[in-house]
Coordinates of C-alpha atoms in Angstrom, one line a residue:
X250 CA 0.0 0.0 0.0
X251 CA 1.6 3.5 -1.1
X252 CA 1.5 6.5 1.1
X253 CA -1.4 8.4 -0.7
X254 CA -3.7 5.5 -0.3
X255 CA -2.7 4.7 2.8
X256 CA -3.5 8.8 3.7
X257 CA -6.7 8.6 2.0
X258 CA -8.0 5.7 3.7
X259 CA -7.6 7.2 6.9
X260 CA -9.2 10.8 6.5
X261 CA -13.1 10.0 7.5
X262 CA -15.9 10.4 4.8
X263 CA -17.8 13.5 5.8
X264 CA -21.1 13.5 7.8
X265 CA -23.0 15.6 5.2
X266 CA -21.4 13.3 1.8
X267 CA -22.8 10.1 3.5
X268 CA -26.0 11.7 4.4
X269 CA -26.5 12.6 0.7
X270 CA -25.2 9.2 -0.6
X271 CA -27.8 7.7 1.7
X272 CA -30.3 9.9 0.2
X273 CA -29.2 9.5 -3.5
X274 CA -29.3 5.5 -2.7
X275 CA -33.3 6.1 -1.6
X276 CA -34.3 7.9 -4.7
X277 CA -32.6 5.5 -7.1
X278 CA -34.5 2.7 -5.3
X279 CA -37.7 3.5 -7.7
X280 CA -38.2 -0.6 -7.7
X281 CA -39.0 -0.5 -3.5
X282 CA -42.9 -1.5 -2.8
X283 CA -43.5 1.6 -1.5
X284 CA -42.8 3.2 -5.6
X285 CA -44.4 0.2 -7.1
X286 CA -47.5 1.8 -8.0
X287 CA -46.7 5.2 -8.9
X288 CA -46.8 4.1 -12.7
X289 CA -49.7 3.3 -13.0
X290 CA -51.3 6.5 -10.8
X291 CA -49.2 8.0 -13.7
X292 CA -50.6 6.5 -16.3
X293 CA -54.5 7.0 -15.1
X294 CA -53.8 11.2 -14.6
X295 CA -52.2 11.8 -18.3
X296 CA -54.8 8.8 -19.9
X297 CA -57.8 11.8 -19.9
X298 CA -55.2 14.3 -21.8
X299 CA -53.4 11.5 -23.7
X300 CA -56.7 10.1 -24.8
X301 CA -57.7 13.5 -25.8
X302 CA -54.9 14.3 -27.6
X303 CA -55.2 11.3 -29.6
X304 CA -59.0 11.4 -30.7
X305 CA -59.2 15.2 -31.3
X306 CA -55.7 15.3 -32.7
X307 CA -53.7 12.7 -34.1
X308 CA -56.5 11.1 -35.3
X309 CA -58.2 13.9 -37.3
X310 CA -55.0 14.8 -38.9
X311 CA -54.2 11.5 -39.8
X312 CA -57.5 11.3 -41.5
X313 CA -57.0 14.7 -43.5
X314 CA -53.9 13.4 -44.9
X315 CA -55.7 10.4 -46.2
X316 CA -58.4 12.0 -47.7
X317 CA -56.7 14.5 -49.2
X318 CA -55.5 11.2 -51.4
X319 CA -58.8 10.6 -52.6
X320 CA -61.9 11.7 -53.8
X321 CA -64.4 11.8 -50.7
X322 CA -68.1 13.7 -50.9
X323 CA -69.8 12.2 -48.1
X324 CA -72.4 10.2 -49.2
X325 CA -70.2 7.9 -51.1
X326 CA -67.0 5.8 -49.8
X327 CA -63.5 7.9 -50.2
X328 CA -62.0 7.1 -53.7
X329 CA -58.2 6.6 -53.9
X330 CA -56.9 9.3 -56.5
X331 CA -53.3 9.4 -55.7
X332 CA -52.0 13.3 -56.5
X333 CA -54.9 14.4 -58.9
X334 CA -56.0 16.5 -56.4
X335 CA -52.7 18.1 -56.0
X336 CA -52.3 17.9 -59.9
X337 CA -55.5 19.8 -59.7
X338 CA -54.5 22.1 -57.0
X339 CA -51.7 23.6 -59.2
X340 CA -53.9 24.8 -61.8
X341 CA -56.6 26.2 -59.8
X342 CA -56.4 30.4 -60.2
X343 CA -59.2 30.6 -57.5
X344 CA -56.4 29.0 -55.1
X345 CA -53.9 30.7 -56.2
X346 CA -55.8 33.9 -55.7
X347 CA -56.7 33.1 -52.1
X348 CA -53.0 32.5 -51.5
X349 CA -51.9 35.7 -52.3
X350 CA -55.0 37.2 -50.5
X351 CA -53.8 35.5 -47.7
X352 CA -50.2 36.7 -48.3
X353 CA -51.6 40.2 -48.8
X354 CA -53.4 39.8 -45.2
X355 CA -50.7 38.4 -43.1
X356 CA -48.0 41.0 -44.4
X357 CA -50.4 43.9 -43.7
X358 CA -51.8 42.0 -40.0
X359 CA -48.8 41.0 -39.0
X360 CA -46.3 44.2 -39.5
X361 CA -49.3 46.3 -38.0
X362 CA -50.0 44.2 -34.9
X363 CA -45.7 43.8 -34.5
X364 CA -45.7 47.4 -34.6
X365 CA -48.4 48.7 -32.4
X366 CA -47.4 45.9 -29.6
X367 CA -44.0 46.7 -29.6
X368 CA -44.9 50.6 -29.3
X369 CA -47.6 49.3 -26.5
X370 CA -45.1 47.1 -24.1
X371 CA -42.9 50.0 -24.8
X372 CA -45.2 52.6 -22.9
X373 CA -45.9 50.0 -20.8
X374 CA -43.0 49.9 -19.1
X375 CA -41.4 53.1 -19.2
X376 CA -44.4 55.3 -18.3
X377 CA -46.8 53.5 -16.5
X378 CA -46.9 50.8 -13.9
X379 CA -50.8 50.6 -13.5
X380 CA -52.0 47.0 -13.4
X381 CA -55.6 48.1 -14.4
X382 CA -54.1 49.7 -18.0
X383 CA -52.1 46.6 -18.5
X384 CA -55.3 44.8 -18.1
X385 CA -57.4 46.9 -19.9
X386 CA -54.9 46.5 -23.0
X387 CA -55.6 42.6 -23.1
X388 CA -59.5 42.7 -23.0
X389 CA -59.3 42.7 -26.9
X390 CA -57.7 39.6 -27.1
X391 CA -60.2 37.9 -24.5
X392 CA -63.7 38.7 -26.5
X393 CA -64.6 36.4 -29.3
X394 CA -63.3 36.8 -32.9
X395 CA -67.1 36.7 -33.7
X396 CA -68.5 39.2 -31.3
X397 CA -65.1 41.5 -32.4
X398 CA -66.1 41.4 -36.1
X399 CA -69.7 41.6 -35.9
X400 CA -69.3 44.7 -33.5
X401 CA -66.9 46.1 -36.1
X402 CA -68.9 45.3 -39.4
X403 CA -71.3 47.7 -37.5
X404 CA -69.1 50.3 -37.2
X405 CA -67.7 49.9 -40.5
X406 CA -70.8 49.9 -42.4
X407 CA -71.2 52.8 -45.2
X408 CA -74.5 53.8 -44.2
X409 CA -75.3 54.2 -40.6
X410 CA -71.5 53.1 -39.1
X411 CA -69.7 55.4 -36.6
X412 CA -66.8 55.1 -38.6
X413 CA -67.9 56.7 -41.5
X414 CA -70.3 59.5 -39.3
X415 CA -67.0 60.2 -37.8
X416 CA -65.5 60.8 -41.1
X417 CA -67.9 63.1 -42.3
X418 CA -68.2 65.4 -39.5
X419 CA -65.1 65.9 -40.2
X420 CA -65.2 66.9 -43.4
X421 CA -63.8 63.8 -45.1
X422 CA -65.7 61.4 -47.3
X423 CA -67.6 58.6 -46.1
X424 CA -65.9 55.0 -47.4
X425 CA -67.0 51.3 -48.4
X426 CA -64.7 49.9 -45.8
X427 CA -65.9 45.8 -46.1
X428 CA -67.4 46.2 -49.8
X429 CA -64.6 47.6 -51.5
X430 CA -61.9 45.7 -53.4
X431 CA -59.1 48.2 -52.3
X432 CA -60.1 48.6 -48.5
X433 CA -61.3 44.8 -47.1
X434 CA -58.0 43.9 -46.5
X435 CA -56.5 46.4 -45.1
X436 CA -60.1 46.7 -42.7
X437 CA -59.6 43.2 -42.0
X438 CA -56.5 43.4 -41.1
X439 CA -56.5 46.6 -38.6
X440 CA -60.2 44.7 -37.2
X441 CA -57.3 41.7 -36.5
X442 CA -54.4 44.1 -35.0
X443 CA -57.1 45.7 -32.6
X444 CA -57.9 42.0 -31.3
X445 CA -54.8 40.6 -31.3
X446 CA -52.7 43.5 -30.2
X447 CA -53.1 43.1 -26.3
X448 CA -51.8 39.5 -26.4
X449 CA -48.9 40.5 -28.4
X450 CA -47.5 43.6 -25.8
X451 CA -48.0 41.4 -23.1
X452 CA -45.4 38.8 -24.5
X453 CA -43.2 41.7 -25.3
X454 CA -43.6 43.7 -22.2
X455 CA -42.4 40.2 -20.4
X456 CA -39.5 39.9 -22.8
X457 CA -38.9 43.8 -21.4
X458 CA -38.9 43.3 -17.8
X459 CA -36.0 40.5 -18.4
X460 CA -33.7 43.2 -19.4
X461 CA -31.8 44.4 -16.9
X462 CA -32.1 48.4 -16.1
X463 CA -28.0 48.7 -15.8
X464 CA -28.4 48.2 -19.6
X465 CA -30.6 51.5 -19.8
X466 CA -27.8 53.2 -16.7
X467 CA -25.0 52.5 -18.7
X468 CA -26.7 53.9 -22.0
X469 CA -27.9 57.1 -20.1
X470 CA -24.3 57.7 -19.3
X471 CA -23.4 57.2 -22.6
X472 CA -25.7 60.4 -23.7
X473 CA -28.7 58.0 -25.7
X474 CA -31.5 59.3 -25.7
X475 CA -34.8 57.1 -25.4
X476 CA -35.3 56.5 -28.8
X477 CA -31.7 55.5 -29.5
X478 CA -31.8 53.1 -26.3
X479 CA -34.9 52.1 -27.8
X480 CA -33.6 51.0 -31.4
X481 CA -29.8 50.0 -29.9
X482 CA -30.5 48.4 -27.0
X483 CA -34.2 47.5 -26.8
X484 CA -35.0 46.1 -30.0
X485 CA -31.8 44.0 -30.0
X486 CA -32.0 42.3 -26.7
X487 CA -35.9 41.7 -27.7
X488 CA -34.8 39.3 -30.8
X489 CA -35.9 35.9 -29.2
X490 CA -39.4 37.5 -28.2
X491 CA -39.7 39.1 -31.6
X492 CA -38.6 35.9 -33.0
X493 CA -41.6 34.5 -31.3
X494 CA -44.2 36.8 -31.6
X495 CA -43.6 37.2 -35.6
X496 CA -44.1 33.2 -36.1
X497 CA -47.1 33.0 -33.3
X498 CA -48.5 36.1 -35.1
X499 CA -47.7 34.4 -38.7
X500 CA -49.1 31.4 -38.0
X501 CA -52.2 32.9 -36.5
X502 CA -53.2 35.7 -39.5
X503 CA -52.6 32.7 -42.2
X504 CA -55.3 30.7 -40.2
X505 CA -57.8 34.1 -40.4
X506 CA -61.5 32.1 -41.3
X507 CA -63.9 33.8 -38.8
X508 CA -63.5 37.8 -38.5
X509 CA -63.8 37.2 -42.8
X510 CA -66.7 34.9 -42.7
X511 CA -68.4 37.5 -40.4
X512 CA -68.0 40.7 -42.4
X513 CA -67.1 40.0 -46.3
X514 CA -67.9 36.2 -46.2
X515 CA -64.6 36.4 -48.9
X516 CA -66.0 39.2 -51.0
X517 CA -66.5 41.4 -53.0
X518 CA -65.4 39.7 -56.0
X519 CA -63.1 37.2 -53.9
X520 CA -61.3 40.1 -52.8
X521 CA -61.4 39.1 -49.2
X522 CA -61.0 34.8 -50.3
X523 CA -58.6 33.7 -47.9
X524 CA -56.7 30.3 -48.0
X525 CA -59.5 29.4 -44.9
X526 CA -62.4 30.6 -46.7
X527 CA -61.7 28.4 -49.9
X528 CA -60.9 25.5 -48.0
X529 CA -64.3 26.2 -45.8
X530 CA -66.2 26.6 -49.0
X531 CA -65.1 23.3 -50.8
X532 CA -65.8 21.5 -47.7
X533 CA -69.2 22.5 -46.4
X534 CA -70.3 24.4 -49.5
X535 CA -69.5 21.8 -52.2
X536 CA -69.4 18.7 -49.5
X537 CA -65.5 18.3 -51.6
X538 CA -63.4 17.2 -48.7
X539 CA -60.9 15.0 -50.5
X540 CA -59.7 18.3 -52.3
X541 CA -60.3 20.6 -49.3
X542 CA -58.3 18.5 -47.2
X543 CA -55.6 18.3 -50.2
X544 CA -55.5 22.3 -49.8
X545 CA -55.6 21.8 -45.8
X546 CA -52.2 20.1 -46.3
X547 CA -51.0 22.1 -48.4
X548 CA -51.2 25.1 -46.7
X549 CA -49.9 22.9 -43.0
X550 CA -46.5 22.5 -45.3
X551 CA -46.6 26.5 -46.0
X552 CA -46.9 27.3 -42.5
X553 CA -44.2 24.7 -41.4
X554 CA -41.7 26.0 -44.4
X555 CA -42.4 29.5 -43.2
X556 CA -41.9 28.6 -39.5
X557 CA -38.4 27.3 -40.5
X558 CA -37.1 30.0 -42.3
X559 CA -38.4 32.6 -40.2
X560 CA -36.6 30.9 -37.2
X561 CA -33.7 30.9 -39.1
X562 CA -33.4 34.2 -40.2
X563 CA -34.7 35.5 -36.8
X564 CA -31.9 33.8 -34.8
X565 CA -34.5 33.2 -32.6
X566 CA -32.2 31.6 -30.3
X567 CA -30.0 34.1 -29.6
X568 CA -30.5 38.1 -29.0
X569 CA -27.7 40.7 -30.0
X570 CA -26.1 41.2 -26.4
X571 CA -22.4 42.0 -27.8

């Protein structure tokens, strides 16, 4: 036996290491009686979730792929077509149309909503620590698409809407907000910034409070001024919570189907024919489901390729803190 074993044999194993080896050798004896049922208690609390998940889920989307293979109409068994629906996808201009409808809305919806919640949070945290605004700025988000867009097709109607009373008394001209090729969209989309907005600056007014105010100390004794600490500092260090709230806010205006069936229904003249509206349409209008669900899956790969790149070109990972 050599001198430094002989040394490290006789120094005593501390009190507190054996107490937590004790303990370690507890936990890891998961096989004990005591532990032998806690897999199955386990199993019966997620089995209501999992079970859920699976039926109104997996299941449905499994289903949409498949018919989107066939021909399917309701009455009559699905009938295996292979790609003709896709085939037939390509050269449908009423698709295309709706897809760059839909384009046209998210650019406009999403830019807006970015813009205003970023302002929002902003205010929010520089000039005001009132709970009951913060609150008041989410209520929006919290009433139903369908009450928000009836509410609004009543404001927004040429005749007898507040909008356009407004307008005139002062002065101006009253306009054909929802019936008017030029203006749907972009009434659409500020109908879909005013309910979506709240949500938005909350997420970004969190992303705010994680930036330390020594940031803002140092930038102060630098000689910024707000609005450079604002685009220097701020908007950098927010580029994983813009990162987030662009795809969340993406993926949400390319799924637009109720504020548009409550106040154009896709008109006038298909100006207003989302991706969701055609797809609703050729379901429960012409009872085609095979090809609806062919244009369900197609538009599930848009949103995924757009995810992707938008993630990479966001660095969403990583914000701009050198």
């Amino acid at each position: 036996m050599t001198l430094l074993e002989a040394e490290t044999q006789a120094v005593p194993e501390p009190a507190w290491s054996a107490k937590r080896g004790r303990r370690a050798r507890r936990n890891v004896n998961a096989t004990a009686p005591s532990h032998r049922g806690d897999a199955r208690l386990a199993w019966i609390l997620i089995a209501p979730a999992m079970i859920g998940f699976l039926v109104f889920a997996v299941y449905p989307t499994l289903r949409g792929i498949y018919l989107s293979f066939t021909n399917f109409r309701v009455l009559s068994a699905p009938e295996w077509v292979g790609l003709d629906n896709f085939v037939e996808l390509l050269g449908d201009d009423v698709f295309w149309n709706a897809l760059w409808v839909t384009v046209y809305f998210v650019v406009v919806a999403v830019t807006l909503t970015v813009a205003v919640s970023v302002l929002t949070a902003a205010v929010l945290h520089r000039l005001t620590s009132s709970t009951i605004i913060r609150g008041l700025i989410i209520l929006p988000f919290l009433i139903s698409s369908v009450v928000a867009a009836t509410v609004w097709s009543w404001m927004l109607d040429t005749q007898l809407g507040i909008v356009n009373i407004a307008i005139e008394g002062l002065g101006g001209e009253g306009q054909q907000f929802l019936s008017s090729r030029a203006l749907a969209i972009p009434s659409i989309a500020l109908i879909h910034v005013w309910k979506n907005m709240g949500y938005t600056s909350i997420i970004i007014f969190a992303g705010l409070q994680t930036i330390p105010a020594s940031v803002y100390e140092a930038g102060r004794i630098d000689g910024a001024s707000e609005t450079q600490m604002f685009l220097r500092l701020t908007l950098p260090l927010l580029r994983p919570i813009l990162a987030l709230v662009v795809v969340l806010n993406v993926i949400g205006a390319f799924q637009v189907f109720d504020i548009i069936a409550v106040t154009t229904k896709g008109g006038p003249a298909n100006a207003s024919n989302v991706l969701q509206m055609y797809i609703y349409s050729k379901a429960f209008g012409q009872f085609d489901f095979g090809y609806a669900s062919a244009m369900s899956l197609a538009l599930f790969a848009i949103l995924i390729a757009i995810t992707f790149i938008q993630m990479r070109l966001l660095r969403a990972n990583e914000s701009d803190t050198n």
